[in-house]
Amino acid sequence: FLSYNEEEKNKYGFDNPQAVANVFFDNSTQPLTLLFGNKMKNNEHKIYAKKPGSNDIYIVDESILKVVAIEQNTLRNRNLFDQDVLSYSKIELKKNSDTLFSLEKKDGLWELISPKKEEFSIEMANNFISFFSKLKTEEFIEEKPQDYSKYGLDKEFFEFYLEKKTSAGTTAYKYYISA
């Protein structure tokens, strides 16, 4: 590695880095930040890297830029639902505020609670959950939107509700789909 001199920041590209990576390790609250600067003049496949506030400069392979340049949503799970189909204990589908149906699992058997109470095939319920568990998002649009009307969720929409009971407690999932 090399030693960094503030007057040489243009030479190394740290005044306008190609990429900045913040890496979090288990149980750490502060990231390790790395700056990736210019390519080396005598080796086009190597670039300069350094930690902010440090005078040490590292030479790393430029392929690291492909790893650190990914966008946040690239690594996100695109499955809309948990894949553990058998662990759900309640399924409900509403259109606007009208319940189309509600299923609950009691003693391993699914029961149709609404519109009328009757026993429901566990195979049919699992097929239904399995179908929805395979749905994936194509695109992440907005985190915690304030205005649902721009997505058509202020008028007609479906609400899909799943409930899962584990030893840690009950977890509820709600999904809204524009009609």
mmCIF file of C-alpha atoms in Angstrom:
data_model
loop_
_atom_site.group_PDB
_atom_site.id
_atom_site.type_symbol
_atom_site.label_atom_id
_atom_site.label_comp_id
_atom_site.label_asym_id
_atom_site.label_seq_id
_atom_site.Cartn_x
_atom_site.Cartn_y
_atom_site.Cartn_z
ATOM 1 C CA PHE A 1 0.000 0.000 0.000
ATOM 2 C CA LEU A 2 0.947 3.639 -0.405
ATOM 3 C CA SER A 3 0.894 6.624 1.899
ATOM 4 C CA TYR A 4 -1.642 9.362 1.191
ATOM 5 C CA ASN A 5 -0.847 13.042 1.014
ATOM 6 C CA GLU A 6 -3.850 15.437 0.918
ATOM 7 C CA GLU A 7 -2.244 17.489 -1.879
ATOM 8 C CA GLU A 8 -2.298 14.383 -4.103
ATOM 9 C CA LYS A 9 -6.018 13.663 -3.773
ATOM 10 C CA ASN A 10 -6.619 14.489 -7.473
ATOM 11 C CA LYS A 11 -3.966 11.981 -8.512
ATOM 12 C CA TYR A 12 -5.707 9.167 -6.623
ATOM 13 C CA GLY A 13 -9.275 10.279 -7.371
ATOM 14 C CA PHE A 14 -10.482 10.593 -3.790
ATOM 15 C CA ASP A 15 -11.756 14.146 -4.379
ATOM 16 C CA ASN A 16 -14.414 12.608 -6.671
ATOM 17 C CA PRO A 17 -14.415 8.827 -6.019
ATOM 18 C CA GLN A 18 -15.868 6.364 -8.536
ATOM 19 C CA ALA A 19 -17.704 4.625 -5.696
ATOM 20 C CA VAL A 20 -18.162 4.756 -1.945
ATOM 21 C CA ALA A 21 -18.952 1.552 -0.084
ATOM 22 C CA ASN A 22 -20.404 1.338 3.417
ATOM 23 C CA VAL A 23 -19.965 -2.169 4.807
ATOM 24 C CA PHE A 24 -21.745 -3.243 7.980
ATOM 25 C CA PHE A 25 -20.435 -6.220 9.922
ATOM 26 C CA ASP A 26 -22.458 -8.329 12.382
ATOM 27 C CA ASN A 27 -23.312 -6.408 15.561
ATOM 28 C CA SER A 28 -21.732 -3.185 14.277
ATOM 29 C CA THR A 29 -23.626 0.082 14.240
ATOM 30 C CA GLN A 30 -20.991 2.000 12.297
ATOM 31 C CA PRO A 31 -20.063 0.995 8.760
ATOM 32 C CA LEU A 32 -16.580 0.532 7.403
ATOM 33 C CA THR A 33 -16.453 3.128 4.622
ATOM 34 C CA LEU A 34 -14.176 2.730 1.632
ATOM 35 C CA LEU A 35 -13.515 5.217 -1.158
ATOM 36 C CA PHE A 36 -12.600 3.914 -4.613
ATOM 37 C CA GLY A 37 -10.581 6.337 -6.720
ATOM 38 C CA ASN A 38 -8.758 6.416 -10.048
ATOM 39 C CA LYS A 39 -7.215 3.592 -12.039
ATOM 40 C CA MET A 40 -3.471 3.198 -11.692
ATOM 41 C CA LYS A 41 -1.567 4.669 -14.619
ATOM 42 C CA ASN A 42 0.738 1.657 -15.038
ATOM 43 C CA ASN A 43 -1.975 -0.999 -14.453
ATOM 44 C CA GLU A 44 -5.449 -0.291 -15.873
ATOM 45 C CA HIS A 45 -7.012 -3.209 -13.933
ATOM 46 C CA LYS A 46 -6.101 -1.804 -10.529
ATOM 47 C CA ILE A 47 -7.639 1.156 -8.706
ATOM 48 C CA TYR A 48 -6.821 3.089 -5.567
ATOM 49 C CA ALA A 49 -8.885 2.637 -2.407
ATOM 50 C CA LYS A 50 -8.766 4.188 1.050
ATOM 51 C CA LYS A 51 -10.715 4.638 4.252
ATOM 52 C CA PRO A 52 -11.773 8.241 4.954
ATOM 53 C CA GLY A 53 -9.473 9.846 7.509
ATOM 54 C CA SER A 54 -6.688 7.343 6.886
ATOM 55 C CA ASN A 55 -3.403 8.100 5.125
ATOM 56 C CA ASP A 56 -3.104 4.534 3.832
ATOM 57 C CA ILE A 57 -3.910 3.894 0.171
ATOM 58 C CA TYR A 58 -4.640 0.390 -1.045
ATOM 59 C CA ILE A 59 -4.416 -0.954 -4.560
ATOM 60 C CA VAL A 60 -7.317 -3.256 -5.424
ATOM 61 C CA ASP A 61 -8.633 -4.974 -8.523
ATOM 62 C CA GLU A 62 -11.100 -2.802 -10.456
ATOM 63 C CA SER A 63 -13.617 -5.685 -10.521
ATOM 64 C CA ILE A 64 -14.599 -4.620 -6.993
ATOM 65 C CA LEU A 65 -16.518 -1.744 -8.615
ATOM 66 C CA LYS A 66 -19.032 -4.222 -10.053
ATOM 67 C CA VAL A 67 -19.772 -5.443 -6.540
ATOM 68 C CA VAL A 68 -20.022 -2.060 -4.818
ATOM 69 C CA ALA A 69 -21.919 -0.363 -7.654
ATOM 70 C CA ILE A 70 -25.048 -2.476 -7.277
ATOM 71 C CA GLU A 71 -28.207 -0.666 -6.314
ATOM 72 C CA GLN A 72 -30.023 -1.206 -3.030
ATOM 73 C CA ASN A 73 -32.929 -3.112 -4.587
ATOM 74 C CA THR A 74 -30.672 -5.561 -6.405
ATOM 75 C CA LEU A 75 -30.143 -7.567 -3.225
ATOM 76 C CA ARG A 76 -33.721 -7.345 -1.935
ATOM 77 C CA ASN A 77 -35.885 -10.403 -1.685
ATOM 78 C CA ARG A 78 -38.441 -10.166 -4.496
ATOM 79 C CA ASN A 79 -40.819 -12.767 -3.069
ATOM 80 C CA LEU A 80 -44.024 -11.124 -1.921
ATOM 81 C CA PHE A 81 -44.756 -13.829 0.630
ATOM 82 C CA ASP A 82 -42.884 -16.076 2.989
ATOM 83 C CA GLN A 83 -42.153 -19.425 1.349
ATOM 84 C CA ASP A 84 -43.124 -21.524 4.393
ATOM 85 C CA VAL A 85 -46.634 -22.327 3.147
ATOM 86 C CA LEU A 86 -47.643 -24.688 5.936
ATOM 87 C CA SER A 87 -46.961 -22.202 8.725
ATOM 88 C CA TYR A 88 -49.834 -19.820 7.910
ATOM 89 C CA SER A 89 -52.826 -19.925 10.224
ATOM 90 C CA LYS A 90 -55.171 -17.378 8.627
ATOM 91 C CA ILE A 91 -55.879 -16.174 5.095
ATOM 92 C CA GLU A 92 -58.263 -13.393 4.215
ATOM 93 C CA LEU A 93 -59.125 -11.639 0.990
ATOM 94 C CA LYS A 94 -61.084 -8.388 0.921
ATOM 95 C CA LYS A 95 -62.194 -6.133 -1.894
ATOM 96 C CA ASN A 96 -62.218 -2.640 -0.486
ATOM 97 C CA SER A 97 -63.647 -3.364 2.983
ATOM 98 C CA ASP A 98 -65.860 -6.308 1.962
ATOM 99 C CA THR A 99 -64.529 -9.712 3.003
ATOM 100 C CA LEU A 100 -64.620 -12.094 0.042
ATOM 101 C CA PHE A 101 -63.449 -14.995 2.190
ATOM 102 C CA SER A 102 -61.633 -15.738 5.393
ATOM 103 C CA LEU A 103 -59.917 -19.035 6.231
ATOM 104 C CA GLU A 104 -58.481 -20.130 9.575
ATOM 105 C CA LYS A 105 -56.463 -23.215 10.390
ATOM 106 C CA LYS A 106 -57.543 -25.000 13.567
ATOM 107 C CA ASP A 107 -55.974 -28.282 14.655
ATOM 108 C CA GLY A 108 -54.331 -28.644 11.234
ATOM 109 C CA LEU A 109 -57.601 -28.231 9.278
ATOM 110 C CA TRP A 110 -58.661 -25.174 7.336
ATOM 111 C CA GLU A 111 -62.078 -23.755 8.135
ATOM 112 C CA LEU A 112 -63.954 -21.286 5.969
ATOM 113 C CA ILE A 113 -65.019 -18.543 8.405
ATOM 114 C CA SER A 114 -66.538 -16.155 5.902
ATOM 115 C CA PRO A 115 -68.809 -15.897 3.906
ATOM 116 C CA LYS A 116 -70.195 -18.999 5.662
ATOM 117 C CA LYS A 117 -68.596 -21.256 8.202
ATOM 118 C CA GLU A 118 -67.658 -24.705 6.870
ATOM 119 C CA GLU A 119 -64.688 -27.042 6.623
ATOM 120 C CA PHE A 120 -62.326 -26.228 3.794
ATOM 121 C CA SER A 121 -59.864 -28.566 2.092
ATOM 122 C CA ILE A 122 -56.325 -28.186 3.450
ATOM 123 C CA GLU A 123 -55.079 -29.079 -0.032
ATOM 124 C CA MET A 124 -57.115 -26.257 -1.590
ATOM 125 C CA ALA A 125 -55.896 -23.769 1.032
ATOM 126 C CA ASN A 126 -52.269 -24.847 0.563
ATOM 127 C CA ASN A 127 -52.622 -24.580 -3.234
ATOM 128 C CA PHE A 128 -54.004 -21.069 -2.793
ATOM 129 C CA ILE A 129 -51.137 -20.042 -0.484
ATOM 130 C CA SER A 130 -48.613 -21.786 -2.729
ATOM 131 C CA PHE A 131 -49.865 -19.779 -5.717
ATOM 132 C CA PHE A 132 -49.446 -16.495 -3.855
ATOM 133 C CA SER A 133 -46.122 -17.550 -2.336
ATOM 134 C CA LYS A 134 -44.677 -17.754 -5.851
ATOM 135 C CA LEU A 135 -45.551 -14.154 -6.694
ATOM 136 C CA LYS A 136 -42.552 -11.875 -7.100
ATOM 137 C CA THR A 137 -42.319 -8.149 -7.442
ATOM 138 C CA GLU A 138 -41.078 -6.804 -10.748
ATOM 139 C CA GLU A 139 -40.064 -3.447 -9.348
ATOM 140 C CA PHE A 140 -39.776 -1.652 -6.008
ATOM 141 C CA ILE A 141 -41.556 1.647 -6.443
ATOM 142 C CA GLU A 142 -41.637 3.484 -3.135
ATOM 143 C CA GLU A 143 -40.826 2.732 0.507
ATOM 144 C CA LYS A 144 -43.653 3.604 2.912
ATOM 145 C CA PRO A 145 -45.645 5.847 0.549
ATOM 146 C CA GLN A 146 -47.688 8.661 2.047
ATOM 147 C CA ASP A 147 -50.097 8.891 -0.888
ATOM 148 C CA TYR A 148 -51.579 5.579 -2.024
ATOM 149 C CA SER A 149 -53.888 7.263 -4.538
ATOM 150 C CA LYS A 150 -51.142 7.537 -7.139
ATOM 151 C CA TYR A 151 -51.093 3.717 -7.206
ATOM 152 C CA GLY A 152 -54.880 3.323 -7.418
ATOM 153 C CA LEU A 153 -55.106 2.047 -3.840
ATOM 154 C CA ASP A 154 -57.498 4.748 -2.657
ATOM 155 C CA LYS A 155 -60.479 3.475 -4.647
ATOM 156 C CA GLU A 156 -60.958 -0.158 -5.569
ATOM 157 C CA PHE A 157 -58.329 -2.511 -4.211
ATOM 158 C CA PHE A 158 -57.859 -5.979 -2.849
ATOM 159 C CA GLU A 159 -56.386 -6.566 0.588
ATOM 160 C CA PHE A 160 -54.674 -9.890 1.025
ATOM 161 C CA TYR A 161 -54.056 -10.771 4.671
ATOM 162 C CA LEU A 162 -51.929 -13.671 5.962
ATOM 163 C CA GLU A 163 -51.271 -14.594 9.538
ATOM 164 C CA LYS A 164 -48.525 -16.852 10.820
ATOM 165 C CA LYS A 165 -48.197 -18.198 14.348
ATOM 166 C CA THR A 166 -44.829 -19.298 15.671
ATOM 167 C CA SER A 167 -43.334 -19.885 19.098
ATOM 168 C CA ALA A 168 -42.206 -16.235 19.002
ATOM 169 C CA GLY A 169 -45.781 -14.986 18.475
ATOM 170 C CA THR A 170 -48.108 -14.009 15.655
ATOM 171 C CA THR A 171 -46.968 -12.141 12.556
ATOM 172 C CA ALA A 172 -49.464 -10.533 10.204
ATOM 173 C CA TYR A 173 -48.829 -9.657 6.570
ATOM 174 C CA LYS A 174 -51.054 -7.285 4.572
ATOM 175 C CA TYR A 175 -50.726 -6.765 0.865
ATOM 176 C CA TYR A 176 -52.726 -4.311 -1.233
ATOM 177 C CA ILE A 177 -53.385 -4.909 -4.895
ATOM 178 C CA SER A 178 -55.092 -2.307 -7.067
ATOM 179 C CA ALA A 179 -58.236 -3.587 -8.750
#
